[in-house]
Short mmCIF file of C-alpha atoms and ligand atoms in Angstrom, two decimals:
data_model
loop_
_atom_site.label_atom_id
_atom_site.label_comp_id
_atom_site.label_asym_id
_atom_site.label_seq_id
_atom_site.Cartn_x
_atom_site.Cartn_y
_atom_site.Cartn_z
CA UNK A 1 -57.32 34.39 -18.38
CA UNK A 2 -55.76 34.93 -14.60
CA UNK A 3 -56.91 32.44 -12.24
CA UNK A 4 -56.15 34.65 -8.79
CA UNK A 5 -59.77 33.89 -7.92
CA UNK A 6 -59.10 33.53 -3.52
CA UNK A 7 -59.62 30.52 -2.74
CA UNK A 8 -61.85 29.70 0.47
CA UNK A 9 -63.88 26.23 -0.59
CA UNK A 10 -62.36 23.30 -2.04
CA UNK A 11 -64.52 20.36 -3.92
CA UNK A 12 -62.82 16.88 -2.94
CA UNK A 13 -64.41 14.97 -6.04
CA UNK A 14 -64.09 11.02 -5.16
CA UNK A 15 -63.36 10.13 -1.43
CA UNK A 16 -61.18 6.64 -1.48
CA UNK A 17 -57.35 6.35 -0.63
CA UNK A 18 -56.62 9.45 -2.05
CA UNK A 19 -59.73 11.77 -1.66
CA UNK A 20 -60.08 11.27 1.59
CA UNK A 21 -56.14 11.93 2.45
CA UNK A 22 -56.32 15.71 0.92
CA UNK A 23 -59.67 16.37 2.66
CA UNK A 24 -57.87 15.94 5.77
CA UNK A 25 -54.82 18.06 4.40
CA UNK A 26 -57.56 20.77 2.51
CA UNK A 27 -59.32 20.67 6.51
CA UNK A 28 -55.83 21.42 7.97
CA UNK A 29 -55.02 24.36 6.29
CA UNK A 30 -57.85 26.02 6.95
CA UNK A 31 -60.30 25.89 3.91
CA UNK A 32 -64.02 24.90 4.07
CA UNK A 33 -64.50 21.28 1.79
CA UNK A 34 -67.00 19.96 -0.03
CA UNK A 35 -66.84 16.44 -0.29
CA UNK A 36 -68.60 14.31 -3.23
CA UNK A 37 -68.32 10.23 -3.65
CA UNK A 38 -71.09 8.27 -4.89
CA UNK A 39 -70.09 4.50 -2.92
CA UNK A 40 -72.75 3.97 -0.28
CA UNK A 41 -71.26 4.71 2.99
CA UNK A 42 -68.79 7.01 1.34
CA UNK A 43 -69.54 10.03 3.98
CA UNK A 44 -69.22 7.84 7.08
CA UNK A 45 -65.83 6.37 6.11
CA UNK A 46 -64.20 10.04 4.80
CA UNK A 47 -65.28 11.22 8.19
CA UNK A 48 -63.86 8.04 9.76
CA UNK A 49 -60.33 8.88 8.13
CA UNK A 50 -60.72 12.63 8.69
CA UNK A 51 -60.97 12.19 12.57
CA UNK A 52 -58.61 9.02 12.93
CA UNK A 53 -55.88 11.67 10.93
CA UNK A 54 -56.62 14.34 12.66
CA UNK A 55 -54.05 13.97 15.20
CA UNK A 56 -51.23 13.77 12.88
CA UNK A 57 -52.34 16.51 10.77
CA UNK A 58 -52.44 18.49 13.76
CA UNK A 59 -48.44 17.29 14.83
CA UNK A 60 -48.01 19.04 11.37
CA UNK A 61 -49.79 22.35 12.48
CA UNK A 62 -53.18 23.21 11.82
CA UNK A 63 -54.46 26.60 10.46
CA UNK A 64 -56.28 29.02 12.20
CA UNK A 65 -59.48 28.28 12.10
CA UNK A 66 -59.08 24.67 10.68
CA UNK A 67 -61.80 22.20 12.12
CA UNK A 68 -63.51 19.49 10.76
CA UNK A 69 -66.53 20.96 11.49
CA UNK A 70 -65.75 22.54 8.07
CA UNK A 71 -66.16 19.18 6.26
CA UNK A 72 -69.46 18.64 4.58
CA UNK A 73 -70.72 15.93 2.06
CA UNK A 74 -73.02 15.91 -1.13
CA UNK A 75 -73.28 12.69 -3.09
CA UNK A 76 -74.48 15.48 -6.47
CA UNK A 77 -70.97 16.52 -8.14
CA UNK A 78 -72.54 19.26 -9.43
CA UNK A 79 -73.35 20.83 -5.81
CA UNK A 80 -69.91 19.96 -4.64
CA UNK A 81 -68.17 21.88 -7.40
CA UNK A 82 -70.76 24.74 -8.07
CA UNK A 83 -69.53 27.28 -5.15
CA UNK A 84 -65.97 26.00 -5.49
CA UNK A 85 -62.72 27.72 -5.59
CA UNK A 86 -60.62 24.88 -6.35
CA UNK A 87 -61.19 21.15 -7.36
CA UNK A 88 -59.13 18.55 -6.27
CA UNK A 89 -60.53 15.74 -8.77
CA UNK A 90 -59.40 11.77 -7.24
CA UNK A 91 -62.15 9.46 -9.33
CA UNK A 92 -61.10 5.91 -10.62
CA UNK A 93 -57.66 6.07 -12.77
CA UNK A 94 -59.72 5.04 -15.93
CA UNK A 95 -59.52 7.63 -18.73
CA UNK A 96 -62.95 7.58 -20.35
CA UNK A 97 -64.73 7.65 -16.74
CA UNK A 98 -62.06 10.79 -16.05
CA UNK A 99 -62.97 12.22 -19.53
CA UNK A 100 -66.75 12.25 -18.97
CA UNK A 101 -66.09 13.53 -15.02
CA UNK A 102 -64.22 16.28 -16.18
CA UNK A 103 -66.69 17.30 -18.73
CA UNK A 104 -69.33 17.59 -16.04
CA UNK A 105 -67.06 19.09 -12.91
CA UNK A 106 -65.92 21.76 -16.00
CA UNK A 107 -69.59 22.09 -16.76
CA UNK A 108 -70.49 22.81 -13.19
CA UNK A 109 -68.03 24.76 -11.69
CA UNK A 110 -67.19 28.19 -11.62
CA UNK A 111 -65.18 29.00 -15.22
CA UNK A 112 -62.07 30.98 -13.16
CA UNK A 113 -61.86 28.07 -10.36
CA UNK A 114 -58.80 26.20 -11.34
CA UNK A 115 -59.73 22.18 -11.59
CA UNK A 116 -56.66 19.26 -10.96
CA UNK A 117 -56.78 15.89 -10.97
CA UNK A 118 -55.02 13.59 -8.71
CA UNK A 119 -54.44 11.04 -11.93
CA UNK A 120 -51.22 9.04 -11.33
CA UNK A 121 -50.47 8.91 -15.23
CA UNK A 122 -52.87 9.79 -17.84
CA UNK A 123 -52.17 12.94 -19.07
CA UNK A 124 -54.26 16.03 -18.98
CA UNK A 125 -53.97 15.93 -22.88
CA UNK A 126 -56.58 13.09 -22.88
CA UNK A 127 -58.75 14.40 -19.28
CA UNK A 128 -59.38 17.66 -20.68
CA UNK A 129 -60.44 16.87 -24.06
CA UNK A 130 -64.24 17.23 -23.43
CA UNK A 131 -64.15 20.11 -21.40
CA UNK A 132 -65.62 23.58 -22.80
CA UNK A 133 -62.82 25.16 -20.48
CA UNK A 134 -59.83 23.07 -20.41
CA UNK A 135 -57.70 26.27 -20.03
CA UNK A 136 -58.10 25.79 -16.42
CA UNK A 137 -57.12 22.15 -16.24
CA UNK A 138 -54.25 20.72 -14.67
CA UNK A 139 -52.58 17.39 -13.24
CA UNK A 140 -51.99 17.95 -9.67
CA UNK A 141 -50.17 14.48 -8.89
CA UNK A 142 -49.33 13.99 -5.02
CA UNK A 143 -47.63 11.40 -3.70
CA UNK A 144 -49.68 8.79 -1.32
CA UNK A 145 -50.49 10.03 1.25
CA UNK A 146 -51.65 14.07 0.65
CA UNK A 147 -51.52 15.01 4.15
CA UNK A 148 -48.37 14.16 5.31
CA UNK A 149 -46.16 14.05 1.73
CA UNK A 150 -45.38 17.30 0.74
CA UNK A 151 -44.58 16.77 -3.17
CA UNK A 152 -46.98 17.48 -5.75
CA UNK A 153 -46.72 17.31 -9.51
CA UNK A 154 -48.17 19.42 -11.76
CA UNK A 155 -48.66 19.74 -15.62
CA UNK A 156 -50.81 20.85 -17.59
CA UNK A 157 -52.49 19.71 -21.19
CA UNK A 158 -52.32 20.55 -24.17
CA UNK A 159 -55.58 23.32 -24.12
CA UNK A 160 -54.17 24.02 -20.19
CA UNK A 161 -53.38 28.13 -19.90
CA UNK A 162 -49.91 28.51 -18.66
CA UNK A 163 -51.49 30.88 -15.98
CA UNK A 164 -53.22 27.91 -14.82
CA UNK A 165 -50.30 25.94 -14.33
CA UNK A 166 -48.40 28.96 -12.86
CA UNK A 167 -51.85 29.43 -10.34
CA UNK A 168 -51.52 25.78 -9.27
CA UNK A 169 -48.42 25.82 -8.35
CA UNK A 170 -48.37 29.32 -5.73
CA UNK A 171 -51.42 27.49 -4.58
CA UNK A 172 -49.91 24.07 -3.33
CA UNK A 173 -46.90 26.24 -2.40
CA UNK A 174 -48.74 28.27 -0.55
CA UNK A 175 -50.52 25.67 1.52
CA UNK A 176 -47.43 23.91 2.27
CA UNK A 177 -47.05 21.66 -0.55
CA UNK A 178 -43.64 21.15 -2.43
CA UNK A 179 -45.13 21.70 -6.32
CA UNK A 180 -42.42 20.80 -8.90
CA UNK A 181 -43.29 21.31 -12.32
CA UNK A 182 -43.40 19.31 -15.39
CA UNK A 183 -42.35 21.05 -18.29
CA UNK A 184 -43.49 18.26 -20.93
CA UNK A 185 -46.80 15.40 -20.25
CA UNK A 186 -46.24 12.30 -20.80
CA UNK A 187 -47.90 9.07 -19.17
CA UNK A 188 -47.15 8.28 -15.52
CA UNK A 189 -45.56 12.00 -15.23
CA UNK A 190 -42.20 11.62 -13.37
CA UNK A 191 -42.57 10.54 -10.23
CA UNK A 192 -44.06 7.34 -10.67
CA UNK A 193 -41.84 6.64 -14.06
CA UNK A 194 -39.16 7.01 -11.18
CA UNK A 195 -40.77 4.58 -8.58
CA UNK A 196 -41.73 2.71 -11.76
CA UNK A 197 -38.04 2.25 -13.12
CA UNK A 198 -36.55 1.79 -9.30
CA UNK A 199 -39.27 -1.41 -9.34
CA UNK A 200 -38.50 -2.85 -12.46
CA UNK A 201 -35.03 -3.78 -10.82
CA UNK A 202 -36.54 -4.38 -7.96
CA UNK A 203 -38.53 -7.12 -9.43
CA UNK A 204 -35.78 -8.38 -11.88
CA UNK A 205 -33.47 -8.98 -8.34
CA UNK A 206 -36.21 -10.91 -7.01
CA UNK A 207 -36.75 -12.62 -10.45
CA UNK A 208 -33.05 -13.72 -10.63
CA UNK A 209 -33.11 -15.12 -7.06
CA UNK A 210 -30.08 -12.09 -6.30
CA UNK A 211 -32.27 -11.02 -3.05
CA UNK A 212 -35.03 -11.98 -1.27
CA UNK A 213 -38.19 -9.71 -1.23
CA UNK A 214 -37.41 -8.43 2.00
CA UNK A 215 -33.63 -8.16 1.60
CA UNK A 216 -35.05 -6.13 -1.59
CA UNK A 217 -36.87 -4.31 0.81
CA UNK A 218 -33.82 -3.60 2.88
CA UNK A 219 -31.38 -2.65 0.34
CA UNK A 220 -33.52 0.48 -0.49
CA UNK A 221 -34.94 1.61 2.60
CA UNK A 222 -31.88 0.98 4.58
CA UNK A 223 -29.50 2.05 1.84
CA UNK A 224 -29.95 5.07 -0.61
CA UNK A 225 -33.38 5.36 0.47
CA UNK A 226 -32.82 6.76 3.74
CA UNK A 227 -30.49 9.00 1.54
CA UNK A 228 -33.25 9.96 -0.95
CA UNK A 229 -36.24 11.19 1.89
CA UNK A 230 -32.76 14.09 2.25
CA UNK A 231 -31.62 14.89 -1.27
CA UNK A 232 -32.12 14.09 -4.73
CA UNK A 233 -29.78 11.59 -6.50
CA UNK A 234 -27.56 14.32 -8.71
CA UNK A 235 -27.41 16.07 -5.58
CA UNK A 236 -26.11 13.01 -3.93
CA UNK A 237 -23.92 12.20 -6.52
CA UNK A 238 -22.15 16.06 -5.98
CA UNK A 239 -20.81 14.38 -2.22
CA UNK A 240 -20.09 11.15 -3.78
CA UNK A 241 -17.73 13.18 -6.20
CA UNK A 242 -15.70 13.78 -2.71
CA UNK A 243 -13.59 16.97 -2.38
CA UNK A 244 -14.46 17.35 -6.84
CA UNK A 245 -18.38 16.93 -6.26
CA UNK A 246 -20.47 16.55 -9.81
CA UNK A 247 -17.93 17.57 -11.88
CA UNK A 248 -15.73 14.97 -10.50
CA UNK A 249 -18.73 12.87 -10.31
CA UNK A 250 -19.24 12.89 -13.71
CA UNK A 251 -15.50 12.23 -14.91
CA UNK A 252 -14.83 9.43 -13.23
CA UNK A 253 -17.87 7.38 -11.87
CA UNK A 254 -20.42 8.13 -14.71
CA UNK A 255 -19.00 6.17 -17.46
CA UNK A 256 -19.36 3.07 -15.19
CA UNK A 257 -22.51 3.85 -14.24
CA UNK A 258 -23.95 4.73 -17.99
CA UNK A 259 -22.10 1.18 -18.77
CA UNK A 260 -23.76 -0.89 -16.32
CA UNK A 261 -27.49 0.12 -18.29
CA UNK A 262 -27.13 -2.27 -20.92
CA UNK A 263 -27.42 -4.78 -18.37
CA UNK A 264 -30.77 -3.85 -16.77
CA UNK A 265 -33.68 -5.79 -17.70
CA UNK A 266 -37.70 -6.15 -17.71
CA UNK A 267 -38.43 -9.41 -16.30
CA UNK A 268 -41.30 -11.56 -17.19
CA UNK A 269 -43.92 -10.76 -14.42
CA UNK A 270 -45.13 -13.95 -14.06
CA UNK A 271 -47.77 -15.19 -11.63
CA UNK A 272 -45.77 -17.20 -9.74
CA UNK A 273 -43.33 -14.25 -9.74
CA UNK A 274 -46.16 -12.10 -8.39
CA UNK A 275 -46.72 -14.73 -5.56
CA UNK A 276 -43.14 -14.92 -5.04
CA UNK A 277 -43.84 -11.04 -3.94
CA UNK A 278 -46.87 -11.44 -1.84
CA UNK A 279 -45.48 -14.18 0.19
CA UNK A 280 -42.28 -12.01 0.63
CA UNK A 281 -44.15 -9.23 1.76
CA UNK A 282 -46.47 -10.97 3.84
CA UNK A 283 -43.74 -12.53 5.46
CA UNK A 284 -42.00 -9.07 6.15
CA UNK A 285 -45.15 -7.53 7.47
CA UNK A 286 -44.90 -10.47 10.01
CA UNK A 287 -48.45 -10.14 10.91
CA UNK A 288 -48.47 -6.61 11.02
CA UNK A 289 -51.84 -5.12 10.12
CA UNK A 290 -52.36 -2.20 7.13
CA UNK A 291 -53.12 0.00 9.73
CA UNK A 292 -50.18 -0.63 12.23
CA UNK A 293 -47.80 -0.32 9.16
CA UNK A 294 -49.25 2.85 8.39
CA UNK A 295 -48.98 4.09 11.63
CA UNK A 296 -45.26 3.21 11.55
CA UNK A 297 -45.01 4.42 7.89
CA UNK A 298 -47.26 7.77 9.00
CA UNK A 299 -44.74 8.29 12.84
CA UNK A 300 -41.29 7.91 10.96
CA UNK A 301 -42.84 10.52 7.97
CA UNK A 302 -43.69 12.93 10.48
CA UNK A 303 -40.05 12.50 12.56
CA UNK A 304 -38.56 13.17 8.98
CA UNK A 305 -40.37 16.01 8.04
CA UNK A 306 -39.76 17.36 11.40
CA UNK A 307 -36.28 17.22 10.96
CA UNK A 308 -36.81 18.60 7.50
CA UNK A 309 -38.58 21.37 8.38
CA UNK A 310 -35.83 22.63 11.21
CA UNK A 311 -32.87 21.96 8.56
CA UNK A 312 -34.81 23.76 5.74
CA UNK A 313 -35.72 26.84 8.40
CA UNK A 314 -32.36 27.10 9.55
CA UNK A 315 -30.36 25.60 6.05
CA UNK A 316 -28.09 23.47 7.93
CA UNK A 317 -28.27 20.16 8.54
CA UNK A 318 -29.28 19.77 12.71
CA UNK A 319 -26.62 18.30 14.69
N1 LIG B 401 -53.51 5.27 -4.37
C1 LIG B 401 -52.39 5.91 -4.65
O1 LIG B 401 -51.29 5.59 -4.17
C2 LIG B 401 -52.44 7.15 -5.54
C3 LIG B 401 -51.39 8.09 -5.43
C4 LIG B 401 -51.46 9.28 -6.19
C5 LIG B 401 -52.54 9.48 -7.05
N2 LIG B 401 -53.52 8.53 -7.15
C6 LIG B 401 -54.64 8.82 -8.06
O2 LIG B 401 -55.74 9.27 -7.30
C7 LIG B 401 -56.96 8.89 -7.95
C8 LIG B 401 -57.82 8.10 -6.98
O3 LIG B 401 -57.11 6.93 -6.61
P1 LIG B 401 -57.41 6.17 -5.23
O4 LIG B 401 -56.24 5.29 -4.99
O5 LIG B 401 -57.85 7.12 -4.19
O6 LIG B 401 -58.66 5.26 -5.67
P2 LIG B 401 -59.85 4.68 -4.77
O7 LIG B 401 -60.41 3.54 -5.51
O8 LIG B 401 -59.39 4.47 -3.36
O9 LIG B 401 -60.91 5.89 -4.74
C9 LIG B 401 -61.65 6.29 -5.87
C10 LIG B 401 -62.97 6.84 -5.35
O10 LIG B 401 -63.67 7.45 -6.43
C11 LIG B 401 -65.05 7.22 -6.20
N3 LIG B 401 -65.84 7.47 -7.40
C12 LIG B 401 -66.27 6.59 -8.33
N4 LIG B 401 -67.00 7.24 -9.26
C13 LIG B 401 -67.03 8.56 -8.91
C14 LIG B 401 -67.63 9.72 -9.46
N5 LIG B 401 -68.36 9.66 -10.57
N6 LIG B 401 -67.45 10.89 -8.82
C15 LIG B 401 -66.72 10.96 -7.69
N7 LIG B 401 -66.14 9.89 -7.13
C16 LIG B 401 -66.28 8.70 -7.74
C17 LIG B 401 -65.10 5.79 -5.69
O11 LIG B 401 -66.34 5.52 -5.02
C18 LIG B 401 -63.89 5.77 -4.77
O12 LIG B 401 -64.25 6.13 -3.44
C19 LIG B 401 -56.57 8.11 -9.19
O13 LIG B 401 -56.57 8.95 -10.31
C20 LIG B 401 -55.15 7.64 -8.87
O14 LIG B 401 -54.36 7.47 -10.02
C21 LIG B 401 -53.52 7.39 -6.40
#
């Protein structure tokens, strides 16, 4: 089955942290959305967050066309999905609830509009397996927050169509998106096994008293971090290989490396471990509200992907 069905109306199903953040991205580029949550005062707050991000989204570029008069809410699934094109599925991260809600958005929506979920690690093995039309299925992972981070992963299950996964991925390109794509499932995908593994020693430093939380803090965000929002680690490693790049790389410096595994551990996440963290952290946001540390997070994104955006139009790296 092809999925090149055009796509003009997009179902947001489930309107919290990250519902709401692709609504505003979905607005952006142009596309009339359908909005569905079923938490009293769910319409008032997505329209809150739309208009509060509109501004940025806007720094990004808007679409022709692209208003927020082009927003509109149902609290019946089955309306929001019925005259979609595409559904960007962001429900609770439980797997029977995202069983059953596939089963009905499946049931409901058009059998050639492609359907993704958001999920940050079950697989679409387990979402799809009450649908009548998985074929169509897919994970369609982005990273927090939609609208301003461009990477998206997807994957399908085990029933997905490979023309669905091939359709999901020219249609976050083509709205801007960066889709990478998963060759194999498995639970928490990649990116978060990445973020997962990076905290892991994160913790265990903090565990073994080697750095405080906010020296933690520091030694990623001020150290390969900054490198990372750039280019990817084996990329990185081709420059730290020096005039040899990888090659070099991979003679010399990744026997060390490979040796120094053994040594990693999982620590013991204790409770008074996990205060340990939230007094670090509180102490580091320094009084700091959620919502001035996301507008520093959300100003320094868009400066990046600024710069990004010129390097990547031009391929070399601005002066
Ligand atoms: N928060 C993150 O950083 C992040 C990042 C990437 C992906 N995700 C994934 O996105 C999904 C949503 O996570 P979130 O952080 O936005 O959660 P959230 O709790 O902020 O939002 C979930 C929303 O789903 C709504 N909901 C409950 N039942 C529903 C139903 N039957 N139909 C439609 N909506 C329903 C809730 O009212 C709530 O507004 C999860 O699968 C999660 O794994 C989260």
């Amino acid at each position: 089955m092809s999925f090149d069905r055009p796509v003009n109306r997009i179902a947001v199903i489930g309107t919290g942290v990250i519902g709401a953040s692709w609504a505003t991205y979905f607005l952006a580029r142009g596309f009339d959305v359908v909005a569905t949550d079923p938490a009293p005062g769910a319409e008032e707050k997505l329209r809150e967050f739309v208009a509060g991000n509109w501004d940025t989204v806007t720094r990004i570029g808007l679409e022709p066309g692209a208003s927020v008069d082009r927003l509109s809410f149902t609290p019946v699934m089955g309306d929001a999905v019925a005259g979609a094109d595409f559904v960007q599925e962001n429900a609770p991260e439980r797997p029977e609830f995202k069983i059953n809600l596939f089963a009905e958005i499946d049931e409901a929506a058009p059998v050639d509009a492609l359907i993704a979920s958001s999920s940050s690690g079950i697989t679409m093995s387990v979402i799809q397996s009450a649908c009548v039309h998985p074929e169509r299925t897919v994970i369609g992972h982005p990273v927090n927050p939609p609208h301003l981070m461009p990477l998206v992963e997807v994957v399908g299950g085990g029933k997905t169509g490979p023309e669905a996964v091939d359709a999901a991925l020219a249609f976050y390109a083509s709205i801007g998106k960066r889709p990478i794509l998963l060759m194999k499932e498995l639970p928490g995908h990649a990116v978060n096994r990445l973020q997962s593994a990076l905290y892991r020693e994160v913790v265990d430093l903090i565990d073994q008293g080697v750095l405080s939380v906010a020296d933690a803090d520091d030694a990623v965000s001020w150290g390969p971090g900054l490198r990372w929002g750039v280019m990817g680690q084996s990329m990185l490693w081709h420059l730290g290989g020096g005039e040899g790049g990888i090659q070099h790389f991979m003679d010399h410096l990744m026997g060390p490396l490979v040796d120094s595994w053994p040594s990693l551990r999982t620590p013991v996440v204790t409770n008074e471990l996990k205060q340990t963290i939230v007094d670090g952290v509180l102490e580091e946001a320094g009084g700091r509200s959620i919502d001035e540390l996301e507008q520093l997070r959300d100003e320094m994104l868009l400066g990046l992907l600024a710069i990004r955006a010129r390097a990547d139009s031009t391929e070399a790296i601005p002066s």
